[in-house]
PDB file of C-alpha atoms in Angstrom:
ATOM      1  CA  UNK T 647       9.336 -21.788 -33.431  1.00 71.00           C
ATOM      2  CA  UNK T 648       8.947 -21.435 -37.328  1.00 86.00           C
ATOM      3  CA  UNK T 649      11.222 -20.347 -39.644  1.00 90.00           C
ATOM      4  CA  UNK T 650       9.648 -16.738 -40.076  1.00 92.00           C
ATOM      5  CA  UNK T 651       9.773 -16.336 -36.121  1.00 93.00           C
ATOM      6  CA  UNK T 652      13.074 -17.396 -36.231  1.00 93.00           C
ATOM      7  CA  UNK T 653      14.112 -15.084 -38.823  1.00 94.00           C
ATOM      8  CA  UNK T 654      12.970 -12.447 -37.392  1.00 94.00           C
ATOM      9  CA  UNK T 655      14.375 -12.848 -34.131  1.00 92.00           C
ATOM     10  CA  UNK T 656      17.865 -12.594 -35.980  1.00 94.00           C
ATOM     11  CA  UNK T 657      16.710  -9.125 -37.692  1.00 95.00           C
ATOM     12  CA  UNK T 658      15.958  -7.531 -34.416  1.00 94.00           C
ATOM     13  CA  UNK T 659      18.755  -8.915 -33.083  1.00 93.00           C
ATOM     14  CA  UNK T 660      21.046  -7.139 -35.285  1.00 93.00           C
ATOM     15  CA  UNK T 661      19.346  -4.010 -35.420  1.00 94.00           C
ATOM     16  CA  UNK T 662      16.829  -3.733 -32.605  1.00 93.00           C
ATOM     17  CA  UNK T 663      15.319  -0.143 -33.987  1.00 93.00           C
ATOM     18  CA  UNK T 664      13.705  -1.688 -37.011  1.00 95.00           C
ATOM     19  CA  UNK T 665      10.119  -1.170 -35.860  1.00 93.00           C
ATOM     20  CA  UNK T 666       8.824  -3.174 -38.822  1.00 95.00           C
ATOM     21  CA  UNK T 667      10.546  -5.817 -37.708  1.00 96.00           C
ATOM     22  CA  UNK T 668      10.050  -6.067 -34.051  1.00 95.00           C
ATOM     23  CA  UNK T 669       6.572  -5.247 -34.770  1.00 96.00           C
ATOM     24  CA  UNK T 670       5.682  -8.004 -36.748  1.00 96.00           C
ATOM     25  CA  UNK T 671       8.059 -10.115 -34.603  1.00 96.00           C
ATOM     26  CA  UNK T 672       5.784  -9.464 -31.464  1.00 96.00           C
ATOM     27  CA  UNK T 673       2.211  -9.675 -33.247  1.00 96.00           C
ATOM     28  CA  UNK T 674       3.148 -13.408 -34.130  1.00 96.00           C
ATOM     29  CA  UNK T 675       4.411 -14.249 -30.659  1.00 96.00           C
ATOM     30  CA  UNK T 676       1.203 -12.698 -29.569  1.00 96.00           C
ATOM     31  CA  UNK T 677      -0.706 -15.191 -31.770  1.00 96.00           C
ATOM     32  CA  UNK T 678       1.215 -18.132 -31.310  1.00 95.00           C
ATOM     33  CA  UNK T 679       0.833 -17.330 -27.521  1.00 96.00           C
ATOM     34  CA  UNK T 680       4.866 -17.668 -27.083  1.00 96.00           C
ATOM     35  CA  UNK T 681       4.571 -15.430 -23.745  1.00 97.00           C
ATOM     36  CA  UNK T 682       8.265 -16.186 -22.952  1.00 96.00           C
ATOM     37  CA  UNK T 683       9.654 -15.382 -26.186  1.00 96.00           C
ATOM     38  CA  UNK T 684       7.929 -12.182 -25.835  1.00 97.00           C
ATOM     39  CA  UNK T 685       8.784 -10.986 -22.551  1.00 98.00           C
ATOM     40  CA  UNK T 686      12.695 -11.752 -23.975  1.00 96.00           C
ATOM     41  CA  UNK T 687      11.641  -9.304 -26.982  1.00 97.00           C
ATOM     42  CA  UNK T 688      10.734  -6.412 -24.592  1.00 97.00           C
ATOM     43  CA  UNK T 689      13.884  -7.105 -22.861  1.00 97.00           C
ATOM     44  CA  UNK T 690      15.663  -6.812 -25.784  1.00 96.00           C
ATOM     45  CA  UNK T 691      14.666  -3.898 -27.313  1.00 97.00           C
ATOM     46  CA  UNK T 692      14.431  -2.162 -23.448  1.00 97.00           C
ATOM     47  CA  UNK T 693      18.302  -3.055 -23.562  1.00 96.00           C
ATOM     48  CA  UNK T 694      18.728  -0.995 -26.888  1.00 96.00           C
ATOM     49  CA  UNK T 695      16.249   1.342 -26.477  1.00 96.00           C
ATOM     50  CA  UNK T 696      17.815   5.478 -27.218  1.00 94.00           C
ATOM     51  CA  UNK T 697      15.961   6.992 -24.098  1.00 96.00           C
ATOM     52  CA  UNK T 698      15.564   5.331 -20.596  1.00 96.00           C
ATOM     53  CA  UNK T 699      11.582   6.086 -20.742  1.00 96.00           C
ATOM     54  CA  UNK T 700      11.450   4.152 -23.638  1.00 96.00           C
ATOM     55  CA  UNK T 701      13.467   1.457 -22.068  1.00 97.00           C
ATOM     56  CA  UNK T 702      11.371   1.638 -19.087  1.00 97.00           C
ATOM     57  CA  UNK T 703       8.403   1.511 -21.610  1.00 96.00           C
ATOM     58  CA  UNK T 704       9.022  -1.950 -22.700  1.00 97.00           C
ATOM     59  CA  UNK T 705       9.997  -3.204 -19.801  1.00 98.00           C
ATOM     60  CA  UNK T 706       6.668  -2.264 -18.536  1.00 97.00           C
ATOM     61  CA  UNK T 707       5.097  -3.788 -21.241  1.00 98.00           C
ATOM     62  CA  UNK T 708       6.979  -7.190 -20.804  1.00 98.00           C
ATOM     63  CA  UNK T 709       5.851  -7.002 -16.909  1.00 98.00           C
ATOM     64  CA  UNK T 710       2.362  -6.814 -18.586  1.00 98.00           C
ATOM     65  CA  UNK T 711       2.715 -10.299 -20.346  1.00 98.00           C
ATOM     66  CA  UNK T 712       4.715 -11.793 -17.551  1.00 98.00           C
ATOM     67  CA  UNK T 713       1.888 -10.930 -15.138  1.00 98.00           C
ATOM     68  CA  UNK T 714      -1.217 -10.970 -17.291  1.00 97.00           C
ATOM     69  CA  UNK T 715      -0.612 -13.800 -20.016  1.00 97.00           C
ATOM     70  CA  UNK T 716       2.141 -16.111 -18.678  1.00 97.00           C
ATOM     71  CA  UNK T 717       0.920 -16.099 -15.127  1.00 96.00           C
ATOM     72  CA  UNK T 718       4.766 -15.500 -14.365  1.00 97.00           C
ATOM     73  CA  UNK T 719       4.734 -13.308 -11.352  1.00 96.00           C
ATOM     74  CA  UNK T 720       8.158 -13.231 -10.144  1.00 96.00           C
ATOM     75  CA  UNK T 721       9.373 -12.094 -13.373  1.00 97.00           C
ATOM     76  CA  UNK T 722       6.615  -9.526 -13.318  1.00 98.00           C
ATOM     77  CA  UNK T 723       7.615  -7.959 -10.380  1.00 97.00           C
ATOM     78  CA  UNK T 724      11.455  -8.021 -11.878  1.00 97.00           C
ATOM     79  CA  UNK T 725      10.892  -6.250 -15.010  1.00 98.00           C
ATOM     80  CA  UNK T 726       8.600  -3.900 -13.242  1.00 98.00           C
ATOM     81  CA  UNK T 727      11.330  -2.957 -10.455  1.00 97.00           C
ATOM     82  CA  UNK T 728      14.138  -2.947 -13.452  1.00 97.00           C
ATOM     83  CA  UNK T 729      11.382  -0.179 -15.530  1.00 97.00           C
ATOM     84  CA  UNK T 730      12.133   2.254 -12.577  1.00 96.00           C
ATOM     85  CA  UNK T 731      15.308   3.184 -13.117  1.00 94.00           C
ATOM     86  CA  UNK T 732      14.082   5.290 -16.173  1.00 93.00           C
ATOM     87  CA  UNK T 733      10.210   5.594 -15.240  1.00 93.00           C
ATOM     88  CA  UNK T 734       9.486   9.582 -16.241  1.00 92.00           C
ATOM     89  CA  UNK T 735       6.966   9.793 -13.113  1.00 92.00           C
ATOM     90  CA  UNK T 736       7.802   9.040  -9.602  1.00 91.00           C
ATOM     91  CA  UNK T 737       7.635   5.555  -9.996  1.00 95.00           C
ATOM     92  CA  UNK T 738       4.484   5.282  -7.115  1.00 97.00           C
ATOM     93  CA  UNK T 739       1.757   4.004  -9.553  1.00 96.00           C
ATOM     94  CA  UNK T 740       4.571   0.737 -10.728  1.00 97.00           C
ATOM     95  CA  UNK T 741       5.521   0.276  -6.623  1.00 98.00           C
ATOM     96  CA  UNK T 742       1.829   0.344  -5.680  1.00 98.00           C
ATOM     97  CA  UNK T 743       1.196  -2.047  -8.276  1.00 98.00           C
ATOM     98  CA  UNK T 744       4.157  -4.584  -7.529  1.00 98.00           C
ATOM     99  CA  UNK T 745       3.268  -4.302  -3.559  1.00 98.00           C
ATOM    100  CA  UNK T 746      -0.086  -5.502  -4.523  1.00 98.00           C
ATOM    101  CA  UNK T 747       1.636  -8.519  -6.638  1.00 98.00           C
ATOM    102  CA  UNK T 748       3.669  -9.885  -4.366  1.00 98.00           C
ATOM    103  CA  UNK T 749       0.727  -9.549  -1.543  1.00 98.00           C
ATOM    104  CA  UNK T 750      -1.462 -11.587  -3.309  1.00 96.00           C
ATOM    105  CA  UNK T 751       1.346 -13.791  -4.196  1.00 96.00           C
ATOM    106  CA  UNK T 752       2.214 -14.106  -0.534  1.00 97.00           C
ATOM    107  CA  UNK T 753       6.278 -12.697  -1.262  1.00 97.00           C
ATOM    108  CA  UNK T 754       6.726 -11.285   1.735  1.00 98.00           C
ATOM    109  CA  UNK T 755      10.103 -10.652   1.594  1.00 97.00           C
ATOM    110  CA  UNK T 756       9.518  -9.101  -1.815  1.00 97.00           C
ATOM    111  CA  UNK T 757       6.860  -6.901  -0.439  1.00 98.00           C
ATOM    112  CA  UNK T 758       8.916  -5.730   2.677  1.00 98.00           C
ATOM    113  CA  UNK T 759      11.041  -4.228   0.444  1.00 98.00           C
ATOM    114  CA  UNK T 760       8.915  -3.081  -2.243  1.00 98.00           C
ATOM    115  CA  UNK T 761       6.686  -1.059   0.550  1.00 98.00           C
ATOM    116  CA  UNK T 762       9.601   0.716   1.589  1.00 98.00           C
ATOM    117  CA  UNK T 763      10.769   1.447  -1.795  1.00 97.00           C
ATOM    118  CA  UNK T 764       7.009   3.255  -2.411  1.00 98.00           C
ATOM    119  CA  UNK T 765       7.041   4.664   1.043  1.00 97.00           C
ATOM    120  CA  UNK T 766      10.708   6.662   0.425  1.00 96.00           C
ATOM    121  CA  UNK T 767       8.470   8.122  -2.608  1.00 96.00           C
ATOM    122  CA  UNK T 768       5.034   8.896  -0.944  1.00 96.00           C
ATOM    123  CA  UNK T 769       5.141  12.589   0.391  1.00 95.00           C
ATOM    124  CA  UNK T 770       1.965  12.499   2.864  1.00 97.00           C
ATOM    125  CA  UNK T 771       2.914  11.472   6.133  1.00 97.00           C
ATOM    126  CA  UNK T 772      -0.485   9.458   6.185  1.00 97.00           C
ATOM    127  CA  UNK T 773       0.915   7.245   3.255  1.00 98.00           C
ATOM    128  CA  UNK T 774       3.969   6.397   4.724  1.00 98.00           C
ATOM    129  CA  UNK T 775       2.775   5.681   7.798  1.00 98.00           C
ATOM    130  CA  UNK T 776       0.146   3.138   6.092  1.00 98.00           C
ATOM    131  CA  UNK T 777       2.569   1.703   4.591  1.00 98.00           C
ATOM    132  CA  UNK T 778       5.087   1.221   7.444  1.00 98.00           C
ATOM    133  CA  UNK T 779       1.941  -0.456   9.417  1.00 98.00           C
ATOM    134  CA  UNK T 780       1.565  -2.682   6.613  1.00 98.00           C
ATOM    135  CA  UNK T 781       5.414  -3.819   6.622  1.00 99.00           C
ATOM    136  CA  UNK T 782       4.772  -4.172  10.417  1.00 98.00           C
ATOM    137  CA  UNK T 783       2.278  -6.274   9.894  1.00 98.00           C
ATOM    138  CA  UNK T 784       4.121  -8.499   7.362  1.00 98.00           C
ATOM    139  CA  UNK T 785       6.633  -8.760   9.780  1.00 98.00           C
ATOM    140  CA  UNK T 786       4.782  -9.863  12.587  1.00 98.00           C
ATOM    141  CA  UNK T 787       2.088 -12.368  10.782  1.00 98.00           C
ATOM    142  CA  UNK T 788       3.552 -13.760   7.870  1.00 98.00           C
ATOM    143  CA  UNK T 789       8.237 -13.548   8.661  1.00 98.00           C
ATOM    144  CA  UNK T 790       7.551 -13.897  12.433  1.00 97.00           C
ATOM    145  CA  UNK T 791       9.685 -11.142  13.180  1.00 98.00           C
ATOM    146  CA  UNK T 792       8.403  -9.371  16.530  1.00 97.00           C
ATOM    147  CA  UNK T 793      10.981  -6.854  16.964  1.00 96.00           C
ATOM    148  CA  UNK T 794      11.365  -5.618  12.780  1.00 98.00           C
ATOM    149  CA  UNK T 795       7.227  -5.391  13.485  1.00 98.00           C
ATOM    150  CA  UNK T 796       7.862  -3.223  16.916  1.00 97.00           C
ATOM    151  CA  UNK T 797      10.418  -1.216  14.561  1.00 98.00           C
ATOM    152  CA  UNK T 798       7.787  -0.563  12.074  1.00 98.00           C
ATOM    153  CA  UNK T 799       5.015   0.111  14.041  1.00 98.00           C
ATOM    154  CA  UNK T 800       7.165   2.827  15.269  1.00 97.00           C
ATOM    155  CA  UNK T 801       7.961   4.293  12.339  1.00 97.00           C
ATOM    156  CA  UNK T 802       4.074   4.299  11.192  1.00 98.00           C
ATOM    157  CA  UNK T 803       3.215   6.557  14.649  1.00 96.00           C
ATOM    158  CA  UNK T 804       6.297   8.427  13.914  1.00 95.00           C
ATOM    159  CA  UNK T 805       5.139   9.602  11.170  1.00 97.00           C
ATOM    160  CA  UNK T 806       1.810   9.971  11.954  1.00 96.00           C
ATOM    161  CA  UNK T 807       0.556  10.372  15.612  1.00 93.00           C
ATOM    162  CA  UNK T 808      -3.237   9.468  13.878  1.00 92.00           C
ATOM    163  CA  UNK T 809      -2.128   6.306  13.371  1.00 96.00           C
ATOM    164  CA  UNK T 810      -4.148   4.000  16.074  1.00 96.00           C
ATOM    165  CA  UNK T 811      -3.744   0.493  14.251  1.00 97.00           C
ATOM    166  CA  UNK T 812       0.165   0.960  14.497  1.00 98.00           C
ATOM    167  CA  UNK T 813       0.246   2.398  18.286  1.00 97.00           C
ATOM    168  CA  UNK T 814      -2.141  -0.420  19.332  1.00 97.00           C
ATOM    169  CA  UNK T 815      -0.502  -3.422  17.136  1.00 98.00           C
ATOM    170  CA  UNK T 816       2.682  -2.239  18.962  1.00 97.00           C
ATOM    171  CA  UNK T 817       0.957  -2.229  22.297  1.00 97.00           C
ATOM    172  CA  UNK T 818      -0.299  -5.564  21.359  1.00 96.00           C
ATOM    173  CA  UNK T 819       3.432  -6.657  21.358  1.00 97.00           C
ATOM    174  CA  UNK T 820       4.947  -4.863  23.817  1.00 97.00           C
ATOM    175  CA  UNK T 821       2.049  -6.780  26.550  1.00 96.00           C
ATOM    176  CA  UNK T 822       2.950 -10.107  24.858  1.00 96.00           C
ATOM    177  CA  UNK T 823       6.971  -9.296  25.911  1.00 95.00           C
ATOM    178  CA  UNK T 824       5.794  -8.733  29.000  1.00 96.00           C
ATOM    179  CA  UNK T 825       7.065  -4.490  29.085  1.00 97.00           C
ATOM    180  CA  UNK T 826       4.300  -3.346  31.186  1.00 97.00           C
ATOM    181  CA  UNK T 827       5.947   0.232  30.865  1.00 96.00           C
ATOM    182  CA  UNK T 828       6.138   0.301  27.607  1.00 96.00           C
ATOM    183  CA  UNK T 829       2.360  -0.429  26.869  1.00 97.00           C
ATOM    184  CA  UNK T 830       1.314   2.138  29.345  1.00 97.00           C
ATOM    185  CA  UNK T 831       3.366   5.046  27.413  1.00 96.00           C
ATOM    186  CA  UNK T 832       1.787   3.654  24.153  1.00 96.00           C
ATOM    187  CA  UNK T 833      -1.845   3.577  26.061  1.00 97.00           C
ATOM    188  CA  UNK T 834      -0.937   7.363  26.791  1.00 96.00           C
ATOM    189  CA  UNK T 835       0.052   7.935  23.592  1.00 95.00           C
ATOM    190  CA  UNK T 836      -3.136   6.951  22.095  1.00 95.00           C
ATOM    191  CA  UNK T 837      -5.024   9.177  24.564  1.00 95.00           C
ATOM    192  CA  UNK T 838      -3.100  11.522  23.189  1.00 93.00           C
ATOM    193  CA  UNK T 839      -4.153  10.706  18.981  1.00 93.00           C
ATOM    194  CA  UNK T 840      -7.253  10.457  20.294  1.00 92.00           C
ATOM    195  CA  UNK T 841      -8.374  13.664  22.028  1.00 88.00           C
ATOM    196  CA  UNK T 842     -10.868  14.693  24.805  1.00 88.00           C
ATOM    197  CA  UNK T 843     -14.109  13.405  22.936  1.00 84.00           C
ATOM    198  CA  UNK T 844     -13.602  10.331  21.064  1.00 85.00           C
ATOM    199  CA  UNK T 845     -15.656   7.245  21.589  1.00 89.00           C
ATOM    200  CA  UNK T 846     -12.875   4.798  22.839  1.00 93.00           C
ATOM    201  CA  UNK T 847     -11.446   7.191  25.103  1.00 95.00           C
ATOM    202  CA  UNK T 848     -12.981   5.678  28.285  1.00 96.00           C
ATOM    203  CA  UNK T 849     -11.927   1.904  27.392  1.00 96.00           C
ATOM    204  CA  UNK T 850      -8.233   3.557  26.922  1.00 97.00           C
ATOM    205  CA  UNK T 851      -7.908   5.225  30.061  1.00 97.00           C
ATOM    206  CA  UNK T 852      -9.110   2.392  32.227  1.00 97.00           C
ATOM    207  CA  UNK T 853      -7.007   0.231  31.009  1.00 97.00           C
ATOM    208  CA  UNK T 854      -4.091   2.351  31.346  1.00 98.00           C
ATOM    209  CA  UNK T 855      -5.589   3.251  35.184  1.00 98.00           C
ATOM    210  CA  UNK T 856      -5.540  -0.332  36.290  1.00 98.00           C
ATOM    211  CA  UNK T 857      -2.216  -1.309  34.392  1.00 98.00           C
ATOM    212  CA  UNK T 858      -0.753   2.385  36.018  1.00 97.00           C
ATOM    213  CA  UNK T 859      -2.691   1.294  40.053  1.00 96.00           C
ATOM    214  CA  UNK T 860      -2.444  -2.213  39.769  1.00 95.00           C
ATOM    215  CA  UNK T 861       0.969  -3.184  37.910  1.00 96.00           C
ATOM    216  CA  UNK T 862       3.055  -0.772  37.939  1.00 96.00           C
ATOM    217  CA  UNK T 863       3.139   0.742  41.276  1.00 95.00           C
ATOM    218  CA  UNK T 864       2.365   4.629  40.248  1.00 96.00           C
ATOM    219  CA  UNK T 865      -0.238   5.770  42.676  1.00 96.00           C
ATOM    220  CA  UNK T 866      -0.450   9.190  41.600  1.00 96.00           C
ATOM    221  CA  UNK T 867      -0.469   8.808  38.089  1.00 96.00           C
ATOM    222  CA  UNK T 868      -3.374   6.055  38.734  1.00 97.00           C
ATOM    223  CA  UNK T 869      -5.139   8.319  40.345  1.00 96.00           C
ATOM    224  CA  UNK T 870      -5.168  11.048  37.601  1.00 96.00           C
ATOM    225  CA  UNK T 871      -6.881   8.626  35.284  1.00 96.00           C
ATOM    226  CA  UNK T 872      -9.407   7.410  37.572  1.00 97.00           C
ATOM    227  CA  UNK T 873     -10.178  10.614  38.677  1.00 96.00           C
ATOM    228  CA  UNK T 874     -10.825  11.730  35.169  1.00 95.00           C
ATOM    229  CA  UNK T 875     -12.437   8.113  34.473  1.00 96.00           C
ATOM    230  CA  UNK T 876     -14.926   9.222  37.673  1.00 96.00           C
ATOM    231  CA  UNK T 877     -15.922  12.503  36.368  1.00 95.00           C
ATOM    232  CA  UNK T 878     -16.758  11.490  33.101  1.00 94.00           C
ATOM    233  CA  UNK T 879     -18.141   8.608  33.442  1.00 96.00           C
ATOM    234  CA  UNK T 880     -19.552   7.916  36.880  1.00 95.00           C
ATOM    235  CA  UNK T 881     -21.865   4.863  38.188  1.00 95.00           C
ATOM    236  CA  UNK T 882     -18.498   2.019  37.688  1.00 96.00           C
ATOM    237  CA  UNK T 883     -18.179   1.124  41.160  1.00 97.00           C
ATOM    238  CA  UNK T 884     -14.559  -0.364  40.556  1.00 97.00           C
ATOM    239  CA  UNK T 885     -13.048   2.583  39.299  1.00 97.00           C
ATOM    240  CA  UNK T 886     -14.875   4.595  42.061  1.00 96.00           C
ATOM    241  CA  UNK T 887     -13.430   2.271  44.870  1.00 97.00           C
ATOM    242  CA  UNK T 888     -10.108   2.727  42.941  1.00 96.00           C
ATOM    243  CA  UNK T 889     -10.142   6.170  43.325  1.00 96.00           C
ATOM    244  CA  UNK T 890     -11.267   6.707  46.632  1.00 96.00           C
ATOM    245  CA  UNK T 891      -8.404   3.911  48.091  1.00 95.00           C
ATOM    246  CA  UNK T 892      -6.274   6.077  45.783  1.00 94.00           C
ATOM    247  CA  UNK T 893      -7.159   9.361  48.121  1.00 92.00           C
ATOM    248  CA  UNK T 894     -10.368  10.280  46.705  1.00 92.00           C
ATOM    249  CA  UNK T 895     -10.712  12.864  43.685  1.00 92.00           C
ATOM    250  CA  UNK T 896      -8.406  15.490  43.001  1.00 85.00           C
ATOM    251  CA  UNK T 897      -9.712  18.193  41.738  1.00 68.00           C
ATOM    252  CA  UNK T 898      -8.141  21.106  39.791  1.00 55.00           C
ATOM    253  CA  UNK T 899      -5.014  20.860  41.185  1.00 53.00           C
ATOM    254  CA  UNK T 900      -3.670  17.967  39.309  1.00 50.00           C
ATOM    255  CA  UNK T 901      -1.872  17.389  35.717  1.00 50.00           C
ATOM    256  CA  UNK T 902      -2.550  15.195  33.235  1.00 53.00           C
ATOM    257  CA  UNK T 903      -0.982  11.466  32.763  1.00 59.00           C
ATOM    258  CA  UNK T 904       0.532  12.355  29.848  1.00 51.00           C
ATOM    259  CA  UNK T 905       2.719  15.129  31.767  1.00 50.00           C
ATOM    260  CA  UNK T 906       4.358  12.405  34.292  1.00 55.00           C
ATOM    261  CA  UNK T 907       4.527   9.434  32.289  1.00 56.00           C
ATOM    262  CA  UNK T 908       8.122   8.436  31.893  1.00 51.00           C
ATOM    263  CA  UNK T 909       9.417  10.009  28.819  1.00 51.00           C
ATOM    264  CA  UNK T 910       8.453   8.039  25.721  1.00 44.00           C
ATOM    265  CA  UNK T 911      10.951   6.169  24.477  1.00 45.00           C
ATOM    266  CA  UNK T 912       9.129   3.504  22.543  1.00 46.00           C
ATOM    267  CA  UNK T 913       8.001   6.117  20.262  1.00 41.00           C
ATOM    268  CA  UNK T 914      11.231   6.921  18.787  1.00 43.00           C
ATOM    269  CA  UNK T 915      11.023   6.237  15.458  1.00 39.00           C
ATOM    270  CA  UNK T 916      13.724   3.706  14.028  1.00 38.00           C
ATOM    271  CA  UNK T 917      16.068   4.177  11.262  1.00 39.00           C
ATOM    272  CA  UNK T 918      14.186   2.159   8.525  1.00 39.00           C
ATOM    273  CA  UNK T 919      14.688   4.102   5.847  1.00 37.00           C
ATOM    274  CA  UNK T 920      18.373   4.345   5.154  1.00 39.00           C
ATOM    275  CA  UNK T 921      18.612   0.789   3.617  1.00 38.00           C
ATOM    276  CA  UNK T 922      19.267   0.575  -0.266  1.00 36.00           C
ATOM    277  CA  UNK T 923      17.179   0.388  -2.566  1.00 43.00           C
ATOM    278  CA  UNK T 924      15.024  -3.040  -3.199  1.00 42.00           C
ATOM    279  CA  UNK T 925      16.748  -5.819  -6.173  1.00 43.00           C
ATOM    280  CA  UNK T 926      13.825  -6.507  -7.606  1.00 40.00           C
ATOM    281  CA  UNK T 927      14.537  -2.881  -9.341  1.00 39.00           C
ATOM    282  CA  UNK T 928      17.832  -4.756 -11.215  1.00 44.00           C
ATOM    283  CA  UNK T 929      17.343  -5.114 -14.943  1.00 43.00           C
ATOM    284  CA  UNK T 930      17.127  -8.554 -16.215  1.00 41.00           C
ATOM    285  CA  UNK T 931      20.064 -10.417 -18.333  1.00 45.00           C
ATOM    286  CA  UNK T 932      17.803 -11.103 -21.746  1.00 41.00           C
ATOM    287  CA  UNK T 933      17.595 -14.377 -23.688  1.00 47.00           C
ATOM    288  CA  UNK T 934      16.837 -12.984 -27.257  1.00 40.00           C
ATOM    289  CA  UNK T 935      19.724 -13.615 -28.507  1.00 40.00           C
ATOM    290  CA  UNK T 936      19.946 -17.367 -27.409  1.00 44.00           C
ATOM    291  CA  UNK T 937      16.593 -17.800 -29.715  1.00 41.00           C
ATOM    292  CA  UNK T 938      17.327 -18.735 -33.053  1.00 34.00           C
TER     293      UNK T 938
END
């Protein structure tokens, strides 16, 4: 460090608003590429800083040089979840930006809580149930925790009864445990999301048919969707011999699968969103002064 640097550190030191100062302070760390020294500056003058935009301001900018120049990412992600506190928006942009950080920097735990952080914020139901899918799915690849994934999952179709990837990632799960019942209320449930015409209604219902005829020991509910399987799509000679050992078609007389189904209890949507906020939002303890 030369003698100007250090001389300068000591000015802003004892008077941190002296933008003369701090300005020429951070074009030579800029030139001398001192990234650390420079982050510690932002900190600094964050710490003293008369409004908290402007504190959150600087800390933004020392996430900047922590991500961009000193390839430092897990002090990027700290000074960008310390800049909330005072951020004049709603703080989505910074969140979406850190989730995207620690994702490429494979933090899962860091992005767990991050997500949810961003997800409190997000006001389209759509949003937050992308983003609960997404913790589910950290969960259950990358921490190897089935049941927080399960919880998740939950919470994404909770939110958002459109959302196919979470009901079938949880159905995925639920067949893997072994809860027969609980995959056939999620298979109904997707009937459900996905109406009358769309294309992947058929492979749905016949596999909720067979699981409904041939595991679970519900005749008449079996029937029902083999009935409707038959109508719509005749010529399968399984479901056909299904239906007729079943008692034949039923005509108009019957329900719908979704009306007898035991109630739907893997649908309830979990409390996941009453935990406090993330750490990485904590301010960091500067260095500046240990400089000189």
């Amino acid at each position: 460090m030369s003698d100007r640097v250090r001389e300068l550190f000591e000015s802003v030191v004892e008077d941190p608003t002296n933008r003369e100062v701090s300005g020429e302070l951070e074009t030579l760390l800029r030139d001398a590429g001192d990234w650390a020294s420079l982050v510690d500056l932002y900190v600094h003058l964050a710490q003293h800083a008369a409004e908290p935009a402007e504190a959150s301001a600087w800390l933004v900018k020392g996430g900047r040089v922590a991500e961009s120049d000193a390839d430092d990412i897990a002090r990027a992600l700290q000074l960008y979840g310390a800049s909330l506190e005072g951020d004049p928006t709603d703080g989505i942009a910074t969140l979406s930006h850190m989730r995207a950080l620690s994702e490429a920097a494979e933090d899962w735990g860091s992005f767990v809580e991050i997500a949810r952080a961003e997800a409190e914020r997000r006001a389209e139901p759509a949003e937050r149930a992308e983003l609960a899918w997404r913790i589910g799915q950290a969960f259950e690849v990358h921490l190897g925790d089935a049941e927080q994934a399960v919880a998740f999952y939950q919470a994404a179709f909770g939110e958002d009864a459109s959302c196919i990837k979470a009901l079938r990632a949880c159905r995925r799960l639920y067949r893997a445990h072994g809860d027969l019942t609980a995959v056939a209320q999620l298979l109904d449930l997707e009937l459900q999301a996905l109406g009358n015409d769309h294309d992947d209604r058929r492979e749905v219902l016949n596999e909720l048919a067979w699981l409904l005829g041939r595991d679970l020991d519900q005749p008449e509910l079996a029937r029902q969707a083999f009935d409707e399987l038959v109508r719509r799509w005749p010529g399968d000679a399984d479901n056909e011999a299904a239906l007729a050992q079943l008692g034949g078609p039923i005509g108009e007389e019957a329900g719908t699968v979704a009306e007898d189904l035991p109630e739907q209890s893997v649908a309830e949507e979990p409390e996941v969103a009453e935990e406090p906020e993330p750490e990485v939002a904590e301010e960091p303890e500067p260095e500046v002064a240990e400089e000189p």
